[in-house]
């Protein structure tokens, strides 16, 4: 079986065939760096990370471009309000984006071009479209793309002319009277007063101004793939579904008009929304969770990845506390099994492990080759855990074959929590616990100190439990859970504290 992907352009799942065997030019629309990206944005970036990892695991040389939009209406508006230059304003958000991405185990793209570093490529693209008569200068000094002169417009979104007009005029703009047609979009925007103040204006032969958002992606993608491989067509272009129209439609129009080719990208892939309480997560609605919120709550990134990958990227899903909690439990289960599997590794695999490893390899490949069916891939990992635990309980040994199959699956999905299990012995530590009268409800920042802190609380809980003070015992369990410590009472009467989550 070969990789098959759903192509928005054809609305079909098709066998993936790159332009040149063995290599893939991948472009994914990155964040607009005016604020912290939220977990809904990261759902898209995680789907793209899975795509990136699976292409690599399948043997492709992947050239992955993810842009950073550091000049547009939002970044300029926020920089103006903050009294900073554009460059000063976006810098911390670029840093934050990379921090969040690393926390979520999102692998590095090959390049992260910033729009403001590629102005000459954008100017060149506009010049050519002007010389071809596909772009024109409006009365307001902006340059527009003439959709009437590009008949293939609308192919990706499959919208009728009427809908395109309605979509275009929805975005209330002051340029309404400068355009020849309401559908036309700005390639280059004449400077407004705050554009000059924040340093978001550049010289161009067709007048001072700044690039439009759509232009940024086309110009950088074409410039970078030409530079890298001398090509003008992307193998895969991905983004969130909200980018299909107008953003990706406009990217296609500009790029194809510029290169004279029929295609800008061979495959277009789009990730569905993450919702909260039935609403699309967005800054406008205020229903935002950011990766940093989850990180501060001690949530292991493996749990977030598991939560996202339990749903196919083309399906919407609702983020709930309950969903996150069960993903944390699942990810912890994977982590505990991983410890068990790798710690007791033998020189050779028992037949049960040979068989389970073979099945995991086969099912992982089958699932991900089938339009990145992550839910099935994750299910294959859990099936391996069930079979593996049973085999280990029966005294069978896991060896290099089982470890390799596990590491391959985890290497692509990254859904396993880092888990540390600490035994707490009641008798030995009871004296020490009584010495500390006041115990802080928040753990110390040092990782080892934090573990001692958790043990103390676990002992206090045990005492409350034996005194039948269950309400207090439950309160302590919840308190520890909120900081990534999970208490477990073993059958033999001992207590285990299971730690997941990032070091604080
Ligand atoms: Zn884009």
Coordinates of C-alpha atoms and ligand atoms in Angstrom, one line a residue:
X1 CA 0.0 0.0 0.0
X2 CA 1.2 3.5 -0.7
X3 CA 0.3 6.8 0.9
X4 CA -3.1 8.1 0.0
X5 CA -4.2 11.6 0.9
X6 CA -7.4 13.6 0.6
X7 CA -7.0 16.4 -1.9
X8 CA -9.3 19.4 -1.3
X9 CA -8.7 20.3 -5.0
X10 CA -10.4 17.2 -6.3
X11 CA -12.4 16.3 -3.1
X12 CA -11.0 12.8 -3.4
X13 CA -8.5 10.5 -1.6
X14 CA -5.7 10.0 -4.1
X15 CA -2.4 8.1 -4.2
X16 CA 0.3 10.6 -3.3
X17 CA 2.8 11.1 -6.1
X18 CA 5.4 13.8 -5.6
X19 CA 6.7 15.7 -8.6
X20 CA 10.1 14.2 -8.2
X21 CA 10.5 10.7 -6.7
X22 CA 11.8 10.6 -3.1
X23 CA 11.3 14.3 -2.2
X24 CA 8.4 16.5 -1.0
X25 CA 8.1 20.3 -1.1
X26 CA 5.6 21.0 1.7
X27 CA 4.3 24.4 2.6
X28 CA 2.1 25.1 5.6
X29 CA 0.6 28.4 6.5
X30 CA 2.1 29.5 9.9
X31 CA 0.9 31.7 12.7
X32 CA 0.2 35.4 12.6
X33 CA 2.5 36.5 15.4
X34 CA 0.4 39.2 17.1
X35 CA -0.5 37.1 20.1
X36 CA -0.1 33.6 21.6
X37 CA -1.3 30.9 19.2
X38 CA -4.2 29.0 20.8
X39 CA -4.7 25.2 21.0
X40 CA -7.1 25.4 18.0
X41 CA -4.3 26.8 15.8
X42 CA -2.0 24.1 17.2
X43 CA -4.5 21.4 16.2
X44 CA -3.7 22.3 12.6
X45 CA 0.1 22.5 13.3
X46 CA -0.1 19.1 15.0
X47 CA -1.8 17.5 12.0
X48 CA 0.9 19.1 9.8
X49 CA 3.5 17.7 12.2
X50 CA 2.1 14.2 11.8
X51 CA 2.2 14.7 8.0
X52 CA 5.8 15.9 8.1
X53 CA 6.8 13.0 10.4
X54 CA 5.0 10.4 8.4
X55 CA 6.5 11.6 5.1
X56 CA 9.9 11.4 6.7
X57 CA 9.3 8.0 8.2
X58 CA 8.2 6.9 4.7
X59 CA 11.6 7.8 3.4
X60 CA 10.9 11.1 1.7
X61 CA 13.4 14.0 1.8
X62 CA 11.0 16.7 3.1
X63 CA 11.5 20.4 2.5
X64 CA 9.0 21.9 4.9
X65 CA 8.4 25.7 4.8
X66 CA 6.2 27.3 7.5
X67 CA 5.9 31.0 7.3
X68 CA 5.5 33.5 10.1
X69 CA 3.1 36.3 9.2
X70 CA 4.7 39.3 10.8
X71 CA 3.0 42.1 8.8
X72 CA -0.7 42.4 8.3
X73 CA -3.6 44.4 9.7
X74 CA -3.6 42.6 13.1
X75 CA 0.2 42.8 13.8
X76 CA 0.1 46.5 12.7
X77 CA -2.9 47.3 14.8
X78 CA -1.5 45.7 17.9
X79 CA 1.9 47.2 17.4
X80 CA 0.3 50.7 17.1
X81 CA -1.7 50.2 20.2
X82 CA 1.4 49.1 22.1
X83 CA 3.4 52.0 20.8
X84 CA 6.1 49.7 19.5
X85 CA 7.7 49.1 16.1
X86 CA 6.3 46.1 14.2
X87 CA 9.6 44.3 14.6
X88 CA 9.8 44.9 18.4
X89 CA 6.1 44.0 18.9
X90 CA 6.2 40.6 17.1
X91 CA 9.6 39.4 18.4
X92 CA 8.3 37.9 21.8
X93 CA 5.4 36.2 20.0
X94 CA 7.7 34.5 17.6
X95 CA 9.8 33.3 20.5
X96 CA 6.6 32.1 22.2
X97 CA 5.4 30.2 19.2
X98 CA 8.7 28.2 19.0
X99 CA 8.5 27.5 22.8
X100 CA 4.9 26.2 22.4
X101 CA 5.8 24.2 19.4
X102 CA 8.7 22.5 21.1
X103 CA 6.6 21.8 24.2
X104 CA 4.1 20.1 21.9
X105 CA 6.9 18.1 20.3
X106 CA 6.3 19.6 16.9
X107 CA 9.4 18.9 14.8
X108 CA 11.3 21.7 13.2
X109 CA 10.2 22.7 9.8
X110 CA 13.1 23.2 7.3
X111 CA 12.6 27.0 7.3
X112 CA 10.5 29.6 9.1
X113 CA 10.5 32.5 6.7
X114 CA 9.3 35.8 8.0
X115 CA 7.2 37.9 5.6
X116 CA 9.2 41.1 6.3
X117 CA 12.4 39.3 5.3
X118 CA 11.1 38.5 1.8
X119 CA 9.8 41.9 0.6
X120 CA 11.9 41.8 -2.7
X121 CA 10.3 38.5 -3.7
X122 CA 6.8 40.0 -3.1
X123 CA 7.6 43.1 -5.1
X124 CA 8.9 41.0 -8.0
X125 CA 5.7 39.0 -8.0
X126 CA 3.5 42.1 -8.1
X127 CA 5.6 43.7 -10.8
X128 CA 5.2 40.7 -13.1
X129 CA 1.5 40.5 -12.6
X130 CA 1.2 44.3 -13.3
X131 CA 3.2 43.9 -16.5
X132 CA 1.0 41.0 -17.6
X133 CA -2.1 43.1 -17.0
X134 CA -3.5 40.7 -14.4
X135 CA -3.0 43.2 -11.6
X136 CA -3.8 46.9 -11.7
X137 CA -3.3 49.9 -9.6
X138 CA -6.4 51.2 -7.8
X139 CA -7.2 54.9 -7.2
X140 CA -6.2 54.5 -3.6
X141 CA -2.6 53.6 -4.6
X142 CA -3.1 49.9 -3.7
X143 CA -2.4 47.1 -6.3
X144 CA -5.2 44.6 -6.9
X145 CA -5.4 41.2 -8.5
X146 CA -8.1 41.1 -11.2
X147 CA -10.1 38.0 -10.8
X148 CA -12.0 38.5 -14.1
X149 CA -8.6 38.1 -15.8
X150 CA -7.9 34.7 -14.2
X151 CA -10.6 32.3 -15.3
X152 CA -9.5 29.4 -13.1
X153 CA -10.4 31.3 -10.0
X154 CA -12.6 29.4 -7.5
X155 CA -11.4 25.9 -8.4
X156 CA -10.2 25.0 -4.9
X157 CA -13.2 26.4 -2.9
X158 CA -15.7 25.3 -5.7
X159 CA -17.7 28.4 -4.9
X160 CA -20.1 29.9 -7.5
X161 CA -19.5 33.4 -8.7
X162 CA -22.3 34.7 -6.6
X163 CA -20.9 33.2 -3.4
X164 CA -17.4 34.5 -4.2
X165 CA -18.9 38.0 -4.4
X166 CA -20.7 37.6 -1.2
X167 CA -17.6 36.2 0.5
X168 CA -15.5 39.1 -0.7
X169 CA -17.9 41.9 0.4
X170 CA -18.4 40.3 3.8
X171 CA -15.0 41.6 4.7
X172 CA -15.9 45.3 5.1
X173 CA -13.2 47.4 3.6
X174 CA -12.5 50.9 2.7
X175 CA -11.1 49.8 -0.7
X176 CA -14.6 49.0 -2.0
X177 CA -14.6 51.9 -4.5
X178 CA -11.0 51.6 -5.7
X179 CA -11.5 48.1 -7.0
X180 CA -12.8 47.2 -10.5
X181 CA -14.6 44.2 -9.1
X182 CA -15.7 43.5 -5.6
X183 CA -14.0 40.1 -5.8
X184 CA -10.6 41.6 -6.5
X185 CA -8.1 41.4 -3.6
X186 CA -5.2 43.5 -2.6
X187 CA -1.7 42.3 -3.5
X188 CA 0.0 45.5 -2.2
X189 CA -1.6 47.9 0.1
X190 CA -1.1 51.7 0.0
X191 CA 0.3 52.8 3.4
X192 CA -2.1 54.0 6.2
X193 CA -0.8 56.5 8.8
X194 CA 0.0 53.8 11.4
X195 CA 1.8 51.7 8.9
X196 CA 4.4 54.4 8.6
X197 CA 4.7 54.8 12.4
X198 CA 5.3 51.2 13.1
X199 CA 7.7 50.7 10.2
X200 CA 5.5 48.5 8.0
X201 CA 6.1 50.3 4.7
X202 CA 8.5 49.5 1.9
X203 CA 9.4 51.2 -1.3
X204 CA 8.4 49.6 -4.6
X205 CA 8.3 50.7 -8.2
X206 CA 4.5 50.8 -8.1
X207 CA 4.4 52.9 -5.0
X208 CA 5.2 52.7 -1.3
X209 CA 3.2 50.2 0.7
X210 CA 3.1 46.8 2.3
X211 CA 2.3 43.3 1.1
X212 CA -1.2 41.7 1.4
X213 CA -1.3 38.6 3.5
X214 CA -2.1 36.2 0.5
X215 CA 0.9 37.6 -1.4
X216 CA 3.3 36.8 1.4
X217 CA 2.7 33.0 1.2
X218 CA 2.8 32.8 -2.6
X219 CA 6.0 34.8 -2.9
X220 CA 7.9 33.1 -0.1
X221 CA 6.8 29.6 -1.2
X222 CA 7.9 30.1 -4.8
X223 CA 11.1 31.9 -3.9
X224 CA 12.2 29.2 -1.5
X225 CA 11.4 26.1 -3.6
X226 CA 13.0 27.6 -6.6
X227 CA 16.1 28.3 -4.5
X228 CA 16.2 24.8 -3.0
X229 CA 15.2 22.6 -5.9
X230 CA 14.7 24.8 -8.9
X231 CA 10.9 24.0 -9.0
X232 CA 7.8 26.2 -9.1
X233 CA 5.2 23.7 -7.9
X234 CA 4.7 22.5 -4.3
X235 CA 3.9 18.9 -3.7
X236 CA 1.6 19.6 -0.7
X237 CA 0.2 22.8 0.7
X238 CA -1.6 22.5 4.0
X239 CA -3.5 24.7 6.4
X240 CA -6.8 25.0 8.4
X241 CA -10.1 24.7 6.6
X242 CA -10.8 28.4 7.2
X243 CA -7.9 29.2 4.8
X244 CA -9.5 27.5 1.8
X245 CA -11.3 30.7 0.9
X246 CA -10.1 33.3 0.2
X247 CA -6.5 32.8 1.4
X248 CA -5.6 29.6 -0.6
X249 CA -7.8 30.5 -3.5
X250 CA -5.9 33.8 -3.8
X251 CA -2.5 32.1 -3.3
X252 CA -3.3 29.8 -6.3
X253 CA -4.4 32.7 -8.5
X254 CA -1.3 34.8 -7.8
X255 CA 1.1 31.9 -8.1
X256 CA -0.3 30.4 -11.2
X257 CA -0.6 33.8 -12.9
X258 CA 3.1 34.4 -12.0
X259 CA 4.5 31.0 -13.1
X260 CA 2.2 30.4 -16.0
X261 CA 1.6 26.9 -14.7
X262 CA -1.7 25.2 -14.1
X263 CA -0.8 24.1 -10.5
X264 CA 0.7 25.9 -7.5
X265 CA 0.4 22.8 -5.3
X266 CA -0.5 19.3 -6.4
X267 CA -2.2 18.3 -3.2
X268 CA -4.1 20.7 -0.9
X269 CA -4.8 19.4 2.6
X270 CA -7.0 21.1 5.3
X271 CA -7.4 20.4 9.0
X272 CA -10.8 20.8 10.6
X273 CA -11.6 23.1 13.5
X274 CA -11.2 22.4 17.2
X275 CA -14.2 23.7 19.1
X276 CA -15.0 24.5 22.7
X277 CA -18.5 24.3 23.9
X278 CA -19.7 23.9 20.3
X279 CA -18.0 27.1 19.1
X280 CA -15.0 27.3 16.9
X281 CA -12.1 28.3 19.1
X282 CA -11.1 31.9 18.2
X283 CA -9.8 35.0 19.9
X284 CA -12.9 36.8 18.8
X285 CA -15.1 34.5 21.0
X286 CA -12.8 34.5 23.9
X287 CA -12.9 30.7 24.4
X288 CA -9.2 30.3 24.3
X289 CA -6.8 27.8 25.7
X290 CA -3.2 28.2 24.8
X291 CA -0.5 25.5 25.1
X292 CA 1.1 27.6 27.9
X293 CA -2.1 27.3 30.0
X294 CA -1.9 23.5 29.6
X295 CA 1.8 23.5 30.3
X296 CA 1.4 25.5 33.5
X297 CA -1.2 22.9 34.6
X298 CA 1.4 20.2 34.3
X299 CA -0.2 18.5 31.3
X300 CA 2.3 16.3 29.4
X301 CA 2.4 17.1 25.7
X302 CA 1.9 13.4 24.9
X303 CA -1.6 13.8 26.3
X304 CA -2.5 16.8 24.1
X305 CA -1.2 15.0 21.1
X306 CA -3.2 11.9 22.0
X307 CA -6.3 14.0 22.4
X308 CA -5.8 15.5 19.0
X309 CA -4.9 12.3 17.2
X310 CA -7.9 10.4 18.6
X311 CA -9.9 12.3 16.0
X312 CA -9.2 12.3 12.3
X313 CA -7.8 15.7 11.1
X314 CA -10.8 16.1 8.7
X315 CA -13.3 15.9 11.5
X316 CA -14.3 18.7 13.9
X317 CA -14.1 18.0 17.6
X318 CA -15.0 19.6 20.8
X319 CA -12.3 20.2 23.4
X320 CA -13.6 19.3 26.9
X321 CA -12.0 18.9 30.3
X322 CA -13.3 15.4 30.4
X323 CA -11.7 14.6 27.0
X324 CA -8.4 16.1 28.1
X325 CA -8.5 14.1 31.4
X326 CA -9.1 10.8 29.6
X327 CA -6.3 11.6 27.2
X328 CA -4.0 12.2 30.1
X329 CA -5.0 8.8 31.6
X330 CA -4.4 7.1 28.2
X331 CA -1.1 8.8 27.6
X332 CA 0.0 7.9 31.1
X333 CA -0.9 4.3 30.5
X334 CA 1.3 4.4 27.3
X335 CA 4.1 5.9 29.4
X336 CA 3.9 3.2 32.1
X337 CA 4.0 0.5 29.5
X338 CA 6.9 2.1 27.7
X339 CA 8.9 2.1 30.9
X340 CA 8.0 -1.5 31.5
X341 CA 8.9 -2.5 27.9
X342 CA 12.2 -0.7 27.6
X343 CA 13.5 -1.3 31.2
X344 CA 13.2 -5.1 31.1
X345 CA 14.3 -5.5 27.5
X346 CA 15.8 -8.9 26.8
X347 CA 18.2 -10.0 24.1
X348 CA 15.5 -11.8 22.2
X349 CA 11.8 -11.4 21.8
X350 CA 9.3 -14.1 22.9
X351 CA 7.0 -15.2 20.1
X352 CA 4.1 -13.2 21.5
X353 CA 6.2 -10.0 21.1
X354 CA 7.4 -10.9 17.6
X355 CA 3.8 -11.2 16.6
X356 CA 2.6 -8.1 18.4
X357 CA 5.4 -6.1 16.9
X358 CA 4.7 -7.3 13.4
X359 CA 1.1 -6.4 13.8
X360 CA 1.8 -2.9 15.2
X361 CA 4.1 -2.1 12.3
X362 CA 1.6 -3.3 9.8
X363 CA -1.4 -1.5 11.4
X364 CA 0.5 1.7 11.8
X365 CA 1.5 1.8 8.2
X366 CA -1.9 0.8 7.0
X367 CA -3.6 3.5 9.1
X368 CA -1.3 6.5 8.3
X369 CA -1.1 5.6 4.6
X370 CA -4.8 5.8 4.6
X371 CA -5.1 9.7 4.6
X372 CA -3.2 9.9 8.0
X373 CA -5.8 7.9 10.0
X374 CA -4.3 8.8 13.3
X375 CA -7.2 7.4 15.4
X376 CA -6.5 3.9 13.9
X377 CA -2.7 4.3 14.5
X378 CA -3.3 5.3 18.1
X379 CA -5.7 2.3 18.5
X380 CA -2.9 0.0 17.2
X381 CA -0.6 1.3 19.9
X382 CA -3.1 0.6 22.6
X383 CA -3.7 -2.9 21.3
X384 CA 0.1 -3.4 21.5
X385 CA 0.0 -2.2 25.1
X386 CA -2.8 -4.7 26.0
X387 CA -1.0 -7.6 24.3
X388 CA 2.4 -6.5 25.7
X389 CA 1.2 -6.2 29.3
X390 CA -0.5 -9.6 29.2
X391 CA 2.7 -11.2 27.8
X392 CA 4.9 -9.5 30.4
X393 CA 2.5 -10.5 33.2
X394 CA 2.8 -14.1 31.9
X395 CA 6.6 -13.9 32.2
X396 CA 7.4 -13.5 28.5
X397 CA 10.2 -11.3 27.5
X398 CA 10.3 -8.3 25.1
X399 CA 13.4 -7.8 23.0
X400 CA 14.7 -5.5 20.3
X401 CA 11.9 -6.3 17.8
X402 CA 9.2 -5.1 20.2
X403 CA 11.2 -2.1 21.2
X404 CA 11.8 -1.1 17.6
X405 CA 8.1 -1.4 16.7
X406 CA 7.1 0.7 19.7
X407 CA 9.7 3.4 19.0
X408 CA 8.7 3.6 15.4
X409 CA 5.0 4.2 16.4
X410 CA 5.9 6.6 19.2
X411 CA 8.4 8.4 16.9
X412 CA 5.6 9.3 14.5
X413 CA 2.8 10.0 16.9
X414 CA 4.6 11.2 20.0
X415 CA 1.5 10.5 22.2
X416 CA 3.3 8.9 25.2
X417 CA 3.7 10.8 28.5
X418 CA 7.0 10.8 30.3
X419 CA 6.1 8.8 33.4
X420 CA 8.0 8.3 36.7
X421 CA 6.5 6.0 39.3
X422 CA 7.5 6.7 42.9
X423 CA 6.7 4.2 45.7
X424 CA 5.7 5.9 48.9
X425 CA 6.1 3.7 52.0
X426 CA 3.9 4.8 54.8
X427 CA 5.9 3.5 57.7
X428 CA 9.3 4.8 56.7
X429 CA 8.2 8.3 55.8
X430 CA 5.5 8.9 58.4
X431 CA 7.9 10.6 60.8
X432 CA 9.2 13.0 58.2
X433 CA 5.8 14.0 57.2
X434 CA 4.8 15.2 60.6
X435 CA 7.8 17.5 60.8
X436 CA 6.3 19.8 58.2
X437 CA 3.2 21.4 59.6
X438 CA 2.4 23.6 56.7
X439 CA 2.5 22.2 53.3
X440 CA 2.2 24.5 50.3
X441 CA -0.7 23.8 47.9
X442 CA 1.7 24.5 45.0
X443 CA 4.9 22.4 44.3
X444 CA 8.4 23.9 44.5
X445 CA 9.9 24.7 41.2
X446 CA 12.8 22.3 41.5
X447 CA 11.8 18.9 40.1
X448 CA 13.2 16.8 43.0
X449 CA 11.8 19.1 45.6
X450 CA 8.4 18.8 43.8
X451 CA 8.5 15.0 44.1
X452 CA 9.2 15.2 47.8
X453 CA 6.3 17.7 48.1
X454 CA 4.0 15.2 46.3
X455 CA 5.1 12.3 48.6
X456 CA 4.3 14.4 51.6
X457 CA 0.8 15.1 50.3
X458 CA 0.4 11.5 49.4
X459 CA 1.1 10.5 53.0
X460 CA -1.3 13.1 54.4
X461 CA -3.9 11.7 52.1
X462 CA -3.2 8.2 53.3
X463 CA -3.7 9.3 56.9
X464 CA -7.0 11.1 56.0
X465 CA -8.1 8.0 54.3
X466 CA -7.4 5.7 57.2
X467 CA -9.3 8.2 59.4
X468 CA -12.2 7.9 57.0
X469 CA -11.9 11.5 56.1
X470 CA -12.6 10.8 52.4
X471 CA -13.6 14.3 51.4
X472 CA -10.1 15.6 52.4
X473 CA -8.4 12.6 50.8
X474 CA -10.2 13.3 47.6
X475 CA -9.3 17.0 47.7
X476 CA -5.6 16.1 48.0
X477 CA -5.9 13.7 45.1
X478 CA -7.4 16.5 42.9
X479 CA -4.8 18.9 44.1
X480 CA -1.9 16.6 43.1
X481 CA -3.6 15.7 39.9
X482 CA -3.6 19.4 38.9
X483 CA 0.1 19.4 39.1
X484 CA 0.7 16.2 37.1
X485 CA 0.9 13.8 40.1
X486 CA -1.4 10.8 40.1
X487 CA -1.9 8.8 43.3
X488 CA -2.6 5.1 43.0
X489 CA -3.3 2.7 45.9
X490 CA -1.8 -0.8 45.2
X491 CA -3.5 -4.0 46.3
X492 CA -0.6 -4.7 48.7
X493 CA -1.4 -1.5 50.6
X494 CA 1.5 0.5 49.2
X495 CA 1.0 3.9 47.6
X496 CA 2.4 4.9 44.2
X497 CA 2.8 8.5 43.0
X498 CA 2.9 8.6 39.2
X499 CA 4.3 11.7 37.7
X500 CA 3.7 13.0 34.2
X501 CA 4.1 16.3 32.6
X502 CA 6.9 18.7 31.9
X503 CA 9.4 19.7 34.5
X504 CA 8.3 23.1 35.8
Ligands
LIG1 ZN1 -0.7 31.0 3.6

